[in-house]
């Protein structure tokens, strides 16, 4: 009986680990990818580095062009966009979801 309880315990620990850590992270990653796919010209976004800008174009290789100030444009990989910025409230849409 002792030999049987160890594999069952390991499966139980893995199941809890999967439910609490792996599954929510995969869901969050999927939502982020969907948000990135919906982005287009005119969307105001915030990057992982904290730069807020408006998308003015999409270059090759999943690079977007952000206008951070009048006539100041930077190229940023699409994957570095953290979220859509809500200009009225000064917060990202993820912040408004959490509240």
Tab-separated table of N, CA and C in Angstrom:
chain	number	residue	atom	x	y	z
A	1	UNK	N	0.814	-1.196	0.000
A	1	UNK	CA	0.000	0.000	0.000
A	1	UNK	C	0.865	1.271	0.000
A	2	UNK	N	1.979	1.211	0.712
A	2	UNK	CA	2.892	2.346	0.803
A	2	UNK	C	3.440	2.708	-0.583
A	3	UNK	N	3.753	1.691	-1.390
A	3	UNK	CA	4.320	1.931	-2.719
A	3	UNK	C	3.307	2.589	-3.645
A	4	UNK	N	2.048	2.353	-3.440
A	4	UNK	CA	0.999	2.906	-4.288
A	4	UNK	C	0.689	4.372	-3.947
A	5	UNK	N	0.887	4.755	-2.705
A	5	UNK	CA	0.525	6.114	-2.292
A	5	UNK	C	1.487	7.176	-2.841
A	6	UNK	N	2.746	6.823	-3.078
A	6	UNK	CA	3.723	7.797	-3.569
A	6	UNK	C	3.381	8.287	-4.984
A	7	UNK	N	3.103	7.429	-5.963
A	7	UNK	CA	2.733	7.934	-7.296
A	7	UNK	C	1.424	8.720	-7.285
A	8	UNK	N	0.481	8.302	-6.463
A	8	UNK	CA	-0.784	9.031	-6.361
A	8	UNK	C	-0.540	10.429	-5.811
A	9	UNK	N	0.316	10.529	-4.812
A	9	UNK	CA	0.642	11.834	-4.217
A	9	UNK	C	1.338	12.732	-5.244
A	10	UNK	N	2.246	12.167	-6.039
A	10	UNK	CA	2.941	12.950	-7.063
A	10	UNK	C	1.957	13.456	-8.121
A	11	UNK	N	1.019	12.611	-8.541
A	11	UNK	CA	-0.001	13.033	-9.504
A	11	UNK	C	-0.882	14.133	-8.929
A	12	UNK	N	-1.218	14.022	-7.673
A	12	UNK	CA	-2.033	15.035	-7.014
A	12	UNK	C	-1.294	16.375	-6.955
A	13	UNK	N	-0.024	16.340	-6.612
A	13	UNK	CA	0.779	17.566	-6.548
A	13	UNK	C	0.893	18.198	-7.934
A	14	UNK	N	1.128	17.372	-8.960
A	14	UNK	CA	1.210	17.902	-10.319
A	14	UNK	C	-0.120	18.512	-10.746
A	15	UNK	N	-1.222	17.874	-10.400
A	15	UNK	CA	-2.545	18.395	-10.750
A	15	UNK	C	-2.807	19.757	-10.129
A	16	UNK	N	-2.455	19.908	-8.862
A	16	UNK	CA	-2.632	21.196	-8.179
A	16	UNK	C	-1.717	22.246	-8.808
A	17	UNK	N	-0.481	21.864	-9.085
A	17	UNK	CA	0.472	22.776	-9.722
A	17	UNK	C	-0.064	23.257	-11.066
A	18	UNK	N	-0.607	22.342	-11.859
A	18	UNK	CA	-1.151	22.689	-13.168
A	18	UNK	C	-2.336	23.639	-13.031
A	19	UNK	N	-3.237	23.349	-12.084
A	19	UNK	CA	-4.424	24.188	-11.906
A	19	UNK	C	-4.084	25.591	-11.414
A	20	UNK	N	-3.105	25.697	-10.535
A	20	UNK	CA	-2.805	26.989	-9.917
A	20	UNK	C	-1.797	27.834	-10.689
A	21	UNK	N	-0.915	27.208	-11.469
A	21	UNK	CA	0.148	27.978	-12.108
A	21	UNK	C	0.113	27.901	-13.629
A	22	UNK	N	0.136	26.725	-14.183
A	22	UNK	CA	0.292	26.574	-15.630
A	22	UNK	C	-0.950	27.020	-16.390
A	23	UNK	N	-2.109	26.588	-15.979
A	23	UNK	CA	-3.351	26.905	-16.698
A	23	UNK	C	-3.650	28.412	-16.730
A	24	UNK	N	-3.585	29.123	-15.593
A	24	UNK	CA	-3.854	30.572	-15.657
A	24	UNK	C	-2.840	31.332	-16.515
A	25	UNK	N	-1.575	30.908	-16.481
A	25	UNK	CA	-0.563	31.581	-17.291
A	25	UNK	C	-0.835	31.383	-18.776
A	26	UNK	N	-1.235	30.185	-19.166
A	26	UNK	CA	-1.549	29.918	-20.570
A	26	UNK	C	-2.759	30.733	-21.018
A	27	UNK	N	-3.738	30.878	-20.147
A	27	UNK	CA	-4.933	31.670	-20.465
A	27	UNK	C	-4.564	33.144	-20.654
A	28	UNK	N	-3.720	33.653	-19.760
A	28	UNK	CA	-3.290	35.050	-19.848
A	28	UNK	C	-2.491	35.290	-21.134
A	29	UNK	N	-1.638	34.340	-21.488
A	29	UNK	CA	-0.844	34.466	-22.704
A	29	UNK	C	-1.737	34.454	-23.942
A	30	UNK	N	-2.763	33.631	-23.941
A	30	UNK	CA	-3.694	33.564	-25.068
A	30	UNK	C	-4.461	34.882	-25.211
A	31	UNK	N	-4.920	35.461	-24.096
A	31	UNK	CA	-5.631	36.743	-24.129
A	31	UNK	C	-4.728	37.854	-24.657
A	32	UNK	N	-3.452	37.849	-24.242
A	32	UNK	CA	-2.501	38.862	-24.694
A	32	UNK	C	-2.283	38.747	-26.200
A	33	UNK	N	-2.163	37.521	-26.697
A	33	UNK	CA	-1.970	37.313	-28.133
A	33	UNK	C	-3.185	37.783	-28.924
A	34	UNK	N	-4.388	37.529	-28.406
A	34	UNK	CA	-5.608	37.996	-29.073
A	34	UNK	C	-5.652	39.519	-29.120
A	35	UNK	N	-5.238	40.166	-28.019
A	35	UNK	CA	-5.206	41.623	-27.971
A	35	UNK	C	-4.213	42.165	-29.003
A	36	UNK	N	-3.051	41.534	-29.123
A	36	UNK	CA	-2.054	41.974	-30.097
A	36	UNK	C	-2.564	41.821	-31.525
A	37	UNK	N	-3.301	40.762	-31.788
A	37	UNK	CA	-3.825	40.534	-33.136
A	37	UNK	C	-4.882	41.564	-33.523
A	38	UNK	N	-5.581	42.139	-32.547
A	38	UNK	CA	-6.639	43.111	-32.821
A	38	UNK	C	-6.111	44.531	-32.999
A	39	UNK	N	-4.860	44.780	-32.626
A	39	UNK	CA	-4.319	46.138	-32.698
A	39	UNK	C	-4.213	46.623	-34.133
A	40	UNK	N	-4.445	47.919	-34.307
A	40	UNK	CA	-4.324	48.526	-35.624
A	40	UNK	C	-3.941	49.985	-35.503
A	41	UNK	N	-3.900	50.658	-36.633
A	41	UNK	CA	-3.556	52.082	-36.652
A	41	UNK	C	-4.492	52.871	-35.753
A	42	UNK	N	-3.917	53.819	-35.031
A	42	UNK	CA	-4.715	54.698	-34.194
A	42	UNK	C	-4.885	54.228	-32.764
A	43	UNK	N	-4.514	53.002	-32.459
A	43	UNK	CA	-4.653	52.495	-31.088
A	43	UNK	C	-3.545	53.071	-30.219
A	44	UNK	N	-3.901	53.534	-29.043
A	44	UNK	CA	-2.919	54.033	-28.093
A	44	UNK	C	-2.551	52.888	-27.167
A	45	UNK	N	-1.244	52.616	-27.069
A	45	UNK	CA	-0.775	51.452	-26.324
A	45	UNK	C	0.342	51.843	-25.365
A	46	UNK	N	0.613	50.953	-24.429
A	46	UNK	CA	1.749	51.108	-23.529
A	46	UNK	C	2.653	49.899	-23.727
A	47	UNK	N	3.957	50.153	-23.813
A	47	UNK	CA	4.908	49.063	-24.015
A	47	UNK	C	5.356	48.518	-22.664
A	48	UNK	N	6.089	47.425	-22.700
A	48	UNK	CA	6.607	46.836	-21.457
A	48	UNK	C	7.579	47.775	-20.758
A	49	UNK	N	8.200	48.656	-21.512
A	49	UNK	CA	9.127	49.616	-20.929
A	49	UNK	C	8.444	50.859	-20.387
A	50	UNK	N	7.123	50.964	-20.567
A	50	UNK	CA	6.377	52.094	-20.042
A	50	UNK	C	6.180	53.230	-21.024
A	51	UNK	N	6.587	53.048	-22.268
A	51	UNK	CA	6.418	54.085	-23.286
A	51	UNK	C	4.981	54.035	-23.796
A	52	UNK	N	4.320	55.190	-23.798
A	52	UNK	CA	2.946	55.286	-24.285
A	52	UNK	C	2.982	55.968	-25.641
A	53	UNK	N	2.323	55.341	-26.619
A	53	UNK	CA	2.310	55.913	-27.954
A	53	UNK	C	1.130	55.428	-28.759
A	54	UNK	N	0.941	56.046	-29.911
A	54	UNK	CA	-0.149	55.695	-30.817
A	54	UNK	C	0.436	54.962	-32.018
A	55	UNK	N	-0.178	53.857	-32.383
A	55	UNK	CA	0.295	53.080	-33.526
A	55	UNK	C	-0.010	53.862	-34.805
A	56	UNK	N	1.055	54.131	-35.588
A	56	UNK	CA	0.878	54.840	-36.854
A	56	UNK	C	1.084	53.923	-38.045
A	57	UNK	N	1.625	52.756	-37.813
A	57	UNK	CA	1.831	51.827	-38.912
A	57	UNK	C	2.400	50.513	-38.431
A	58	UNK	N	2.360	49.538	-39.319
A	58	UNK	CA	2.920	48.226	-39.022
A	58	UNK	C	3.985	47.940	-40.069
A	59	UNK	N	5.217	47.735	-39.617
A	59	UNK	CA	6.322	47.434	-40.524
A	59	UNK	C	6.445	45.913	-40.674
A	60	UNK	N	7.430	45.492	-41.411
A	60	UNK	CA	7.643	44.056	-41.621
A	60	UNK	C	8.091	43.375	-40.330
A	61	UNK	N	7.956	42.074	-40.293
A	61	UNK	CA	8.426	41.241	-39.181
A	61	UNK	C	7.783	41.582	-37.846
A	62	UNK	N	6.491	41.853	-37.847
A	62	UNK	CA	5.744	42.137	-36.612
A	62	UNK	C	6.324	43.302	-35.818
A	63	UNK	N	6.716	44.332	-36.497
A	63	UNK	CA	7.207	45.553	-35.858
A	63	UNK	C	6.166	46.634	-36.081
A	64	UNK	N	5.803	47.346	-35.012
A	64	UNK	CA	4.853	48.446	-35.144
A	64	UNK	C	5.597	49.766	-34.973
A	65	UNK	N	5.065	50.797	-35.591
A	65	UNK	CA	5.633	52.138	-35.480
A	65	UNK	C	4.739	52.923	-34.535
A	66	UNK	N	5.332	53.393	-33.435
A	66	UNK	CA	4.592	54.174	-32.444
A	66	UNK	C	4.992	55.634	-32.539
A	67	UNK	N	4.004	56.507	-32.488
A	67	UNK	CA	4.277	57.942	-32.408
A	67	UNK	C	4.121	58.314	-30.941
A	68	UNK	N	5.247	58.693	-30.309
A	68	UNK	CA	5.204	59.000	-28.881
A	68	UNK	C	5.050	60.493	-28.619
A	69	UNK	N	5.333	61.288	-29.618
A	69	UNK	CA	5.144	62.727	-29.571
A	69	UNK	C	5.034	63.173	-31.021
A	70	UNK	N	4.560	64.372	-31.251
A	70	UNK	CA	4.409	64.825	-32.632
A	70	UNK	C	5.742	64.720	-33.375
A	71	UNK	N	5.733	63.982	-34.476
A	71	UNK	CA	6.891	63.762	-35.339
A	71	UNK	C	8.021	62.975	-34.667
A	72	UNK	N	7.725	62.279	-33.587
A	72	UNK	CA	8.702	61.409	-32.938
A	72	UNK	C	8.147	59.993	-32.986
A	73	UNK	N	8.795	59.163	-33.792
A	73	UNK	CA	8.296	57.800	-33.982
A	73	UNK	C	9.382	56.798	-33.619
A	74	UNK	N	8.953	55.703	-33.024
A	74	UNK	CA	9.864	54.614	-32.678
A	74	UNK	C	9.283	53.309	-33.209
A	75	UNK	N	10.182	52.394	-33.533
A	75	UNK	CA	9.747	51.069	-33.965
A	75	UNK	C	9.895	50.118	-32.786
A	76	UNK	N	8.847	49.348	-32.543
A	76	UNK	CA	8.807	48.442	-31.398
A	76	UNK	C	8.289	47.088	-31.872
A	77	UNK	N	8.903	45.993	-31.442
A	77	UNK	CA	8.333	44.685	-31.770
A	77	UNK	C	6.923	44.559	-31.193
A	78	UNK	N	6.033	43.987	-31.952
A	78	UNK	CA	4.631	43.853	-31.532
A	78	UNK	C	4.526	43.134	-30.184
A	79	UNK	N	5.392	42.173	-29.934
A	79	UNK	CA	5.342	41.403	-28.689
A	79	UNK	C	5.668	42.262	-27.463
A	80	UNK	N	6.313	43.421	-27.650
A	80	UNK	CA	6.667	44.286	-26.525
A	80	UNK	C	5.527	45.207	-26.104
A	81	UNK	N	4.418	45.162	-26.824
A	81	UNK	CA	3.266	45.966	-26.424
A	81	UNK	C	2.578	45.263	-25.270
A	82	UNK	N	2.456	45.961	-24.168
A	82	UNK	CA	1.882	45.371	-22.960
A	82	UNK	C	0.363	45.410	-22.971
A	83	UNK	N	-0.201	46.573	-23.312
A	83	UNK	CA	-1.648	46.701	-23.230
A	83	UNK	C	-2.128	47.931	-23.993
A	84	UNK	N	-3.432	48.021	-24.134
A	84	UNK	CA	-4.063	49.200	-24.726
A	84	UNK	C	-4.197	50.249	-23.624
A	85	UNK	N	-3.862	51.490	-23.946
A	85	UNK	CA	-3.875	52.573	-22.965
A	85	UNK	C	-5.187	53.337	-23.046
A	86	UNK	N	-5.827	53.540	-21.899
A	86	UNK	CA	-7.064	54.308	-21.819
A	86	UNK	C	-6.689	55.757	-21.543
A	87	UNK	N	-6.700	56.575	-22.565
A	87	UNK	CA	-6.242	57.965	-22.474
A	87	UNK	C	-7.045	58.783	-21.467
A	88	UNK	N	-8.348	58.549	-21.376
A	88	UNK	CA	-9.203	59.344	-20.497
A	88	UNK	C	-8.843	59.173	-19.027
A	89	UNK	N	-8.580	57.950	-18.626
A	89	UNK	CA	-8.342	57.674	-17.212
A	89	UNK	C	-6.868	57.547	-16.870
A	90	UNK	N	-6.009	57.516	-17.878
A	90	UNK	CA	-4.586	57.408	-17.615
A	90	UNK	C	-4.184	56.036	-17.107
A	91	UNK	N	-4.852	54.996	-17.568
A	91	UNK	CA	-4.513	53.647	-17.132
A	91	UNK	C	-4.741	52.670	-18.273
A	92	UNK	N	-4.129	51.512	-18.148
A	92	UNK	CA	-4.309	50.505	-19.192
A	92	UNK	C	-5.615	49.763	-18.969
A	93	UNK	N	-6.082	49.087	-19.991
A	93	UNK	CA	-7.350	48.367	-19.875
A	93	UNK	C	-7.249	47.229	-18.872
A	94	UNK	N	-6.064	46.683	-18.656
A	94	UNK	CA	-5.899	45.621	-17.659
A	94	UNK	C	-6.136	46.187	-16.263
A	95	UNK	N	-5.716	47.445	-16.028
A	95	UNK	CA	-5.948	48.075	-14.729
A	95	UNK	C	-7.432	48.269	-14.476
A	96	UNK	N	-8.188	48.625	-15.494
A	96	UNK	CA	-9.619	48.840	-15.308
A	96	UNK	C	-10.339	47.522	-15.107
A	97	UNK	N	-9.838	46.433	-15.691
A	97	UNK	CA	-10.441	45.119	-15.466
A	97	UNK	C	-10.269	44.686	-14.020
A	98	UNK	N	-9.104	44.959	-13.447
A	98	UNK	CA	-8.808	44.520	-12.087
A	98	UNK	C	-9.633	45.277	-11.054
A	99	UNK	N	-10.010	46.493	-11.354
A	99	UNK	CA	-10.738	47.315	-10.378
A	99	UNK	C	-12.188	46.930	-10.252
